[in-house]
Amino acid sequence: MLSEGQSSVEYHLRSPKDVNSTSLGSLESPTSSPEPFENESIRKPLPVPKCLSNRAATGEKGMLAGGGACTPYPRSFEAMKLACPGMYYTYAKTIRKEIMEGLRYILQTKNQYTFAYHGSGSTGTTAVMDNLIEQGDKVAVGVYGHWSSIAADIAERLGANVIRLKKPLGSRLTLEEIEKALSEHKPKVLYLLHGESTTGILQPLDGIGEACEKYGTILAVDLVSTVAQIPIEMDRMKIDVVMMNTQKAIGGVVGLAPVSYSPKAIAIIRNRKTPPRVYQTDVLEQAREWLIEEPKWYQVESCLHSVSLALLHMLREGLANIVDEGIENVWARHDQSSRYIFDRAEEMGLEFVVPVKEDRLPGTLLVKCPKGKDAYKVTGYMWDKHRIELSTGFGPPTIGKCIRVGLFGENARLDVAETIMDALKDSLSSPETNA
Amino acid sequence: MLSEGQSSVEYHLRSPKDVNSTSLGSLESPTSSPEPFENESIRKPLPVPKCLSNRAATGEKGMLAGGGACTPYPRSFEAMKLACPGMYYTYAKTIRKEIMEGLRYILQTKNQYTFAYHGSGSTGTTAVMDNLIEQGDKVAVGVYGHWSSIAADIAERLGANVIRLKKPLGSRLTLEEIEKALSEHKPKVLYLLHGESTTGILQPLDGIGEACEKYGTILAVDLVSTVAQIPIEMDRMKIDVVMMNTQKAIGGVVGLAPVSYSPKAIAIIRNRKTPPRVYQTDVLEQAREWLIEEPKWYQVESCLHSVSLALLHMLREGLANIVDEGIENVWARHDQSSRYIFDRAEEMGLEFVVPVKEDRLPGTLLVKCPKGKDAYKVTGYMWDKHRIELSTGFGPPTIGKCIRVGLFGENARLDVAETIMDALKDSLSSPETNA
C-alpha cells in the first residue's frame, strides 16, 4: 500500500477526513438497512432502430488530406486491434512509459510531465488553459485564425481575463508585437498556435521563449499542426507547455491529446490557490495515472479514470514509427513533400492566403479558390472522382472560399503529394467544378 | 451555405462582430507584411528512446472482469479497424445518426439530444455538471462510494454549491431521504449514480423522477454500471439527463462518453446566463457536431473538433450488437449471469459488502476478502494463473480489502461466469494467496 504522504496536491476540495474511509464508513456493515424499492421490471421496449438492425458498418476508404484528421500510419491504426489487458498490469504501465518517452523525443524535451489526455485536441487546449489559469488571471492569446480565436474563447469560459492579440487574415505576430504586449499587459500566460491551419500561417517561436522569461510569463504553445512535422525543440526554445492531438503528424486517429509541462509550469500549478475547474484533466491527478507521481494510498496506480489501451496502442505505435524512421528523417520528408505542393500550387497559378512565403505553414497548403470555380464542387469532385479528401478552408473567413491540402505523417511523401496535386489539377480544370 | 439564424445559443462570448469575418480580416491580403523570423534549423536531436526503437507493442490477452473496462464485444472491437473517411461525408454523418438511434434504444428514450462526447466516462460526468450548473447553483449529490464522491468534487470544482447526501458503506439513499433533501435544499440538480461500482450498491430510481419534478429539480443519473445491463427506461422514469461510458455493457473500449438530455434539461441550458465552462462539451455546440442543430453559417457541419471515426465505429457496432440481440435478451442474459455469480459467492461463504440482497448492484460482485487471504495475491493469482482480471475493490474504503467481479457485455454469459467463479474458488483455496 502506498503512502498518501507522497501526494503533492496542495489544495483539498475534500477535507482530509473525507478522503479517508470514515466518510464512507468502514467495512463494518450498517446494522439497519433501508426498505428496498420495488424492483424495476422489464416492460415493453421501444421498437428496434432499423438503421442498426442486421446491418454492420463497412468503413469507407479514401485518402484524408484535408488538413484535419489525416490518413494514419498503418502501424498506428492496426495497433488498435491488439489485445488489451487491464490498466494496472506491467504491460499497460510499460505502454504508458514508452509513450512518454516517445513524446519527449518528438518534442525534444526532458520534461517529466509529458503524457496524453483522453479526448480530442481541444481537450488539450482546455486542459492547458485550465491548469495554468485561475479566475481573473491574464492570458494573452495570439488570434490569427479560427482555432486561435477558439483558444481565446476557451480561456474566457474558464474565467481568464483574455487579451486577444489580433492579426488580419494571412499574417502573424512579430516578435516586437509580442514583446510590446508582454510589457504592457504582463500576462500570466501567452498562448500561441505554432501553426494556424485555418489560415495557413506559421507563427515562428524564436525569441518568444526568452521574451516570456523576461516578463515572467508562461509560454504555452499549440503544436497540433507542427509537431513531428517541422523541427521543434521544446526545451531549447524555452516553451513551458505544449498541447497536440494524435491525428496529424503523430500519425494516429482522434482520441488522445498529448501535452508536456515544464518544471517551471508544474511549480506554478502546484502553487495554485484553487484547483483547476476540470477534475479529469488536472495535471497533478493525471501525473498519478501516468506514474509520474506516487498514487494516493487508496489507489492501485490511479483511479482517475479507466485508460483506453486501444488508444494508447495507437499512440505508442505512431510514436514508434517516428522513432524507427528517425525524427530528422520525418522532418525532412515533411519538408520535401510540403515544398512540392507549394511549388505545384504556384505553377498552377493559385493564390496563397498567406502572401509572405516564409510565413506559410509547412504541410498545410491554403490557396484561394480560383475565380469561376466553386470550392465545394472542387472538393466534392476530389472525393467522388479521386477519393481524396481536401477541404475548402476551415472556420471564418476561409471556409467555402479556399482549397486546403494537409500533408501529415503517412501522406507526407512525394508520391502522395504528386497524386494529390495531379488530382487537384484535374478537379480545377473540370467543367463540373465551375461556379 | 447555412444560415446563422438557426443558432440557438442565447449567450455570446464573442460579440456578433467578432463572429463574422471582420475579426480576422477578409480574403483581401494585408498590404504590408512582417519581417520573417530566422527559420528554426534542424539541430542535433536527443537520442532515440530505446524502449520504442525497433520494438512493436504486442498486446496482451486476458479476460477483463474486474468491474472497470471489460472485455469488449468482438464486433465492437474489430470495428475500430474499418477504413475511416472524412467526418463531413454522408458515411460519417450516417454513422453518427445510427449511434444516436442506438443510444435512444438502449435508454428507451425519445430525447433528441442523445449523443456521445469524446473522452472517458468522467468527461461525461464533468460535461453534464458543467452544462446544468452555473456558479453557485445548488447540486445535491448522493454520496455512497468513491465515484459518487468524485462526482460531488467535480461539481464543486465547476463552481456548484454542493450538498452531499452521504450514506455509510454498503447502503444507499431511500426515497424518503431524497424527498427530504429536495424539500429542504430545493437543489437545481440531483445527481445520482444508478450503480456505485466501488461499493457494489444499486440506487433504485423509482419515484425519484416524480419527486424531482415536484420540487423543480433536474434529475441527472450516472448509468455507467447499469446501462444495457438492467432495465432502464429514461423517459418513463422521468430522468432528465444521463451519462455513460463505452467500456462496460455497451461492449466497446474507453474513448467515448454517451449522454442524453431531455427537452426540459435543454430548455434550462438554453436559459443559462453564462456559458458552460468547457467549450468542447457544451451541449449546444455538440448538437451541431451531431447534426441535431443547424451548424453556424461558417461550419460545414461543425468545426467544434475532429471526430474519431474509429471510436464512432466502435460505439456503433457495440450498439448494433445489442440491437441485433434485442435489449430484453441482453438484460436477461446479464440478469442470469449476475444471479449465478451472486449465488456462487454465497455458496462459497463469501461476505457481501452490501448486506441487503435487493440493494446489490447486478453484474458487480463485491465481497470482502476472506480472513487469512490477501486480496492483491488473490487477484494476482487470478491474472497469472487464469488470465482473468478481477480487482480488490476500488477507491476508499474497499480497495485492497475486497474481491470485485464485473460481468458486462461479452462476459455476461453463464459459461464465462462459471469459468470466473471456478477460477476464484481455485485462487481462494491456493496457499499462494494466503495473507
XYZ file of N, CA and C in Angstrom, chain B residues 181-308:
384
model
N -34.370 15.799 1.335
C -33.284 16.671 0.852
C -33.791 17.645 -0.207
N -34.646 17.159 -1.090
C -35.194 18.025 -2.142
C -36.025 19.141 -1.524
N -36.836 18.760 -0.557
C -37.723 19.713 0.098
C -36.924 20.745 0.888
N -35.869 20.290 1.540
C -35.074 21.176 2.391
C -34.171 22.113 1.580
N -33.490 21.552 0.551
C -32.472 22.337 -0.165
C -32.948 22.905 -1.492
N -34.029 22.376 -2.043
C -34.503 22.787 -3.374
C -33.336 22.926 -4.360
N -32.550 21.855 -4.535
C -31.390 21.973 -5.434
C -31.825 22.111 -6.887
N -30.991 22.741 -7.688
C -31.271 22.827 -9.124
C -31.143 21.441 -9.744
N -30.147 20.682 -9.264
C -29.860 19.363 -9.829
C -29.715 18.335 -8.715
N -30.278 17.142 -8.946
C -29.968 15.986 -8.097
C -29.170 15.024 -8.963
N -27.960 14.698 -8.523
C -27.093 13.806 -9.297
C -26.912 12.503 -8.536
N -27.315 11.411 -9.172
C -27.210 10.100 -8.533
C -26.476 9.111 -9.424
N -25.695 8.235 -8.808
C -25.165 7.085 -9.539
C -26.182 5.959 -9.407
N -26.652 5.471 -10.541
C -27.600 4.351 -10.501
C -26.909 3.140 -9.882
N -25.689 2.903 -10.323
C -24.881 1.849 -9.720
C -23.577 2.444 -9.232
N -23.195 2.175 -7.998
C -21.913 2.650 -7.461
C -21.011 1.425 -7.400
N -20.169 1.285 -8.426
C -19.394 0.050 -8.578
C -18.318 -0.111 -7.515
N -17.964 0.964 -6.812
C -16.902 0.854 -5.809
C -17.414 0.301 -4.488
N -18.737 0.286 -4.308
C -19.292 -0.310 -3.089
C -20.301 -1.406 -3.431
N -20.567 -1.576 -4.727
C -21.465 -2.653 -5.154
C -22.925 -2.389 -4.861
N -23.290 -1.113 -4.800
C -24.679 -0.801 -4.440
C -25.480 -0.311 -5.646
N -26.754 -0.697 -5.654
C -27.696 -0.199 -6.649
C -28.564 0.858 -5.984
N -28.632 2.039 -6.588
C -29.529 3.082 -6.085
C -30.803 3.020 -6.923
N -31.898 2.464 -6.377
C -33.115 2.387 -7.193
C -33.613 3.792 -7.527
N -34.257 3.913 -8.676
C -34.665 5.237 -9.153
C -36.177 5.441 -9.128
N -36.931 4.394 -8.859
C -38.394 4.521 -8.867
C -38.869 5.607 -7.915
N -39.682 6.497 -8.436
C -40.264 7.551 -7.608
C -39.416 8.803 -7.529
N -38.135 8.690 -7.854
C -37.244 9.852 -7.697
C -37.514 10.900 -8.781
N -37.784 10.428 -10.007
C -38.119 11.360 -11.086
C -39.335 12.203 -10.725
N -40.338 11.557 -10.165
C -41.564 12.268 -9.770
C -41.268 13.265 -8.646
N -40.445 12.832 -7.689
C -40.101 13.728 -6.577
C -39.347 14.955 -7.093
N -38.428 14.746 -8.025
C -37.665 15.870 -8.588
C -38.602 16.826 -9.325
N -39.533 16.255 -10.054
C -40.494 17.068 -10.793
C -41.262 17.969 -9.825
N -41.652 17.388 -8.704
C -42.428 18.115 -7.693
C -41.660 19.331 -7.162
N -40.340 19.161 -6.989
C -39.552 20.247 -6.404
C -38.804 21.081 -7.448
N -39.085 20.839 -8.727
C -38.433 21.625 -9.785
C -36.948 21.344 -9.911
N -36.547 20.128 -9.554
C -35.132 19.745 -9.610
C -34.872 18.888 -10.854
N -33.727 19.110 -11.488
C -33.330 18.284 -12.635
C -32.707 16.998 -12.097
N -33.187 15.855 -12.587
C -32.603 14.580 -12.160
C -31.564 14.126 -13.184
N -30.297 14.061 -12.752
C -29.209 13.593 -13.620
C -28.659 12.301 -13.032
N -28.504 11.289 -13.882
C -28.111 9.970 -13.385
C -26.922 9.412 -14.160
N -25.971 8.883 -13.421
C -24.812 8.181 -13.980
C -25.217 6.724 -14.180
N -25.253 6.302 -15.452
C -25.682 4.930 -15.772
C -24.506 4.031 -16.149
N -23.291 4.468 -15.842
C -22.094 3.735 -16.254
C -22.189 2.236 -15.959
N -22.623 1.896 -14.754
C -22.611 0.489 -14.342
C -23.915 -0.241 -14.601
N -24.898 0.435 -15.187
C -26.204 -0.218 -15.335
C -26.764 -0.217 -16.754
N -26.336 0.720 -17.587
C -26.946 0.817 -18.920
C -26.688 -0.453 -19.732
N -27.691 -0.882 -20.458
C -27.635 -2.093 -21.293
C -27.344 -3.325 -20.447
N -27.648 -3.221 -19.165
C -27.320 -4.291 -18.236
C -28.553 -4.634 -17.401
N -29.213 -3.622 -16.866
C -30.510 -3.821 -16.212
C -31.502 -2.859 -16.870
N -32.801 -3.149 -16.771
C -33.783 -2.319 -17.483
C -33.722 -0.849 -17.073
N -33.602 -0.001 -18.076
C -33.652 1.445 -17.868
C -34.615 2.006 -18.893
N -35.562 2.784 -18.420
C -36.487 3.456 -19.324
C -36.450 4.928 -18.946
N -35.540 5.622 -19.573
C -35.247 7.003 -19.200
C -36.490 7.885 -19.189
N -37.296 7.802 -20.234
C -38.461 8.684 -20.321
C -39.507 8.328 -19.265
N -39.824 7.046 -19.156
C -40.836 6.633 -18.191
C -40.402 6.960 -16.763
N -39.095 6.836 -16.505
C -38.577 7.069 -15.163
C -38.341 8.559 -14.878
N -38.674 9.396 -15.855
C -38.548 10.860 -15.710
C -37.128 11.291 -15.322
N -36.154 10.652 -15.961
C -34.764 11.070 -15.756
C -34.464 12.144 -16.794
N -33.909 13.274 -16.350
C -33.688 14.387 -17.275
C -32.391 14.274 -18.058
N -31.352 13.805 -17.399
C -30.040 13.718 -18.052
C -29.351 12.437 -17.595
N -28.680 11.762 -18.514
C -27.880 10.593 -18.130
C -26.509 10.670 -18.787
N -25.529 10.025 -18.171
C -24.214 9.869 -18.790
C -23.756 8.423 -18.630
N -22.904 7.995 -19.546
C -22.435 6.607 -19.590
C -20.992 6.574 -20.077
N -20.401 5.383 -20.126
C -19.142 5.229 -20.850
C -19.331 4.121 -21.883
N -18.279 3.778 -22.596
C -18.437 2.795 -23.678
C -17.773 1.453 -23.384
N -17.155 1.310 -22.194
C -16.351 0.110 -21.940
C -17.007 -0.911 -21.016
N -18.275 -0.737 -20.701
C -18.935 -1.750 -19.864
C -19.980 -2.490 -20.710
N -21.264 -2.397 -20.349
C -22.240 -3.227 -21.060
C -22.516 -2.765 -22.493
N -22.079 -1.556 -22.859
C -22.204 -1.152 -24.265
C -21.220 -1.970 -25.104
N -20.197 -2.485 -24.452
C -19.371 -3.510 -25.084
C -18.198 -3.030 -25.911
N -17.785 -1.772 -25.744
C -16.650 -1.274 -26.509
C -15.436 -1.028 -25.636
N -14.623 -0.048 -26.031
C -13.442 0.309 -25.250
C -13.600 1.735 -24.731
N -12.712 2.141 -23.834
C -12.721 3.510 -23.308
C -12.483 4.493 -24.458
N -13.224 5.571 -24.513
C -12.969 6.562 -25.552
C -14.110 7.529 -25.810
N -15.343 7.099 -25.511
C -16.487 7.982 -25.712
C -17.358 7.978 -24.460
N -18.087 9.064 -24.268
C -18.983 9.191 -23.119
C -20.376 9.570 -23.623
N -21.233 8.558 -23.853
C -22.587 8.873 -24.317
C -23.398 9.606 -23.247
N -24.280 10.474 -23.712
C -25.152 11.250 -22.829
C -26.517 11.401 -23.487
N -27.509 11.733 -22.670
C -28.821 12.086 -23.212
C -29.417 13.180 -22.339
N -29.927 14.224 -22.985
C -30.539 15.358 -22.291
C -32.005 15.440 -22.702
N -32.894 15.550 -21.738
C -34.326 15.679 -22.033
C -34.621 17.083 -22.556
N -35.780 17.257 -23.221
C -36.159 18.608 -23.672
C -36.188 19.604 -22.512
N -36.618 19.144 -21.334
C -36.658 20.031 -20.163
C -35.240 20.501 -19.799
N -34.290 19.571 -19.818
C -32.902 19.932 -19.498
C -32.348 20.906 -20.534
N -32.646 20.646 -21.796
C -32.146 21.528 -22.865
C -32.734 22.933 -22.716
N -34.011 23.005 -22.360
C -34.644 24.318 -22.184
C -33.947 25.094 -21.068
N -33.605 24.404 -19.996
C -32.912 25.056 -18.878
C -31.514 25.508 -19.313
N -30.844 24.668 -20.083
C -29.500 25.005 -20.567
C -29.557 26.222 -21.500
N -30.582 26.286 -22.336
C -30.731 27.437 -23.244
C -30.921 28.745 -22.479
N -31.455 28.650 -21.275
C -31.709 29.861 -20.490
C -30.572 30.244 -19.558
N -29.423 29.603 -19.717
C -28.271 29.954 -18.884
C -27.899 31.417 -19.086
N -27.360 32.017 -18.027
C -26.882 33.399 -18.134
C -25.421 33.426 -18.561
N -24.701 32.354 -18.233
C -23.285 32.261 -18.606
C -23.086 30.946 -19.358
N -22.083 30.888 -20.221
C -21.862 29.626 -20.943
C -21.235 28.580 -20.024
N -21.370 27.299 -20.361
C -20.642 26.279 -19.606
C -19.142 26.588 -19.631
N -18.437 26.128 -18.616
C -17.001 26.415 -18.506
C -16.194 25.781 -19.631
N -16.623 24.591 -20.050
C -15.837 23.845 -21.032
C -16.496 23.937 -22.412
N -15.781 24.557 -23.310
C -16.272 24.783 -24.667
C -16.609 23.475 -25.376
N -15.691 22.516 -25.283
C -15.789 21.298 -26.080
C -17.011 20.452 -25.750
N -17.452 20.480 -24.506
C -18.571 19.620 -24.126
C -19.866 20.409 -23.952
N -19.863 21.655 -24.388
C -21.078 22.475 -24.393
C -22.117 21.745 -25.251
N -23.230 21.381 -24.645
C -24.204 20.536 -25.351
C -24.751 21.221 -26.601
N -24.874 22.543 -26.568
C -25.431 23.221 -27.740
C -24.417 23.292 -28.882
N -23.134 23.299 -28.545
C -22.093 23.215 -29.575
C -22.038 21.788 -30.132
N -22.074 20.817 -29.221
C -22.028 19.410 -29.647
C -23.232 19.055 -30.515
N -24.370 19.699 -30.246
C -25.585 19.402 -31.011
C -25.375 19.674 -32.498
N -24.475 20.598 -32.821
C -24.163 20.844 -34.240
C -23.283 19.733 -34.788
N -22.329 19.318 -33.970
C -21.438 18.226 -34.372
C -22.258 16.965 -34.669
N -23.316 16.767 -33.903
C -24.144 15.563 -34.046
C -25.369 15.808 -34.914
N -25.371 16.930 -35.621
C -26.398 17.209 -36.624
C -27.790 17.324 -36.021
N -27.852 17.645 -34.719
C -29.145 17.840 -34.068
C -29.612 19.266 -34.328
N -28.651 20.191 -34.311
C -28.976 21.581 -34.625
C -28.234 21.994 -35.888
N -28.765 23.010 -36.555
C -28.130 23.535 -37.762
C -26.763 24.114 -37.414
N -25.768 23.804 -38.216
C -24.457 24.421 -37.970
C -24.512 25.928 -38.189
N -23.528 26.628 -37.644
C -23.405 28.057 -37.913
C -23.037 28.252 -39.383
N -23.194 29.449 -39.865
C -23.005 29.703 -41.300
C -21.633 29.299 -41.813
N -20.634 29.401 -40.955
C -19.281 29.133 -41.440
C -18.861 27.686 -41.201
N -19.809 26.862 -40.754
C -19.471 25.478 -40.479
C -20.010 24.573 -41.574
N -19.212 23.617 -42.012
C -19.693 22.645 -42.987
C -20.748 21.816 -42.267
N -20.353 21.171 -41.207
C -21.317 20.520 -40.328
C -21.116 21.116 -38.952
N -19.898 21.096 -38.559
C -19.500 21.637 -37.280
C -18.004 21.769 -37.369
N -17.435 22.671 -36.613
C -15.983 22.640 -36.520
C -15.589 22.708 -35.063
N -16.375 22.029 -34.241
C -16.092 22.000 -32.813
C -14.785 21.263 -32.568
N -14.696 20.060 -33.080
C -13.429 19.323 -33.053
C -13.536 18.164 -34.036
N -12.388 17.612 -34.428
C -12.407 16.452 -35.315
C -13.019 15.279 -34.563
N -13.881 14.529 -35.235
C -14.447 13.350 -34.581
C -13.606 12.130 -34.938
N -13.651 11.138 -34.063
C -12.858 9.931 -34.252
C -13.734 8.851 -34.869
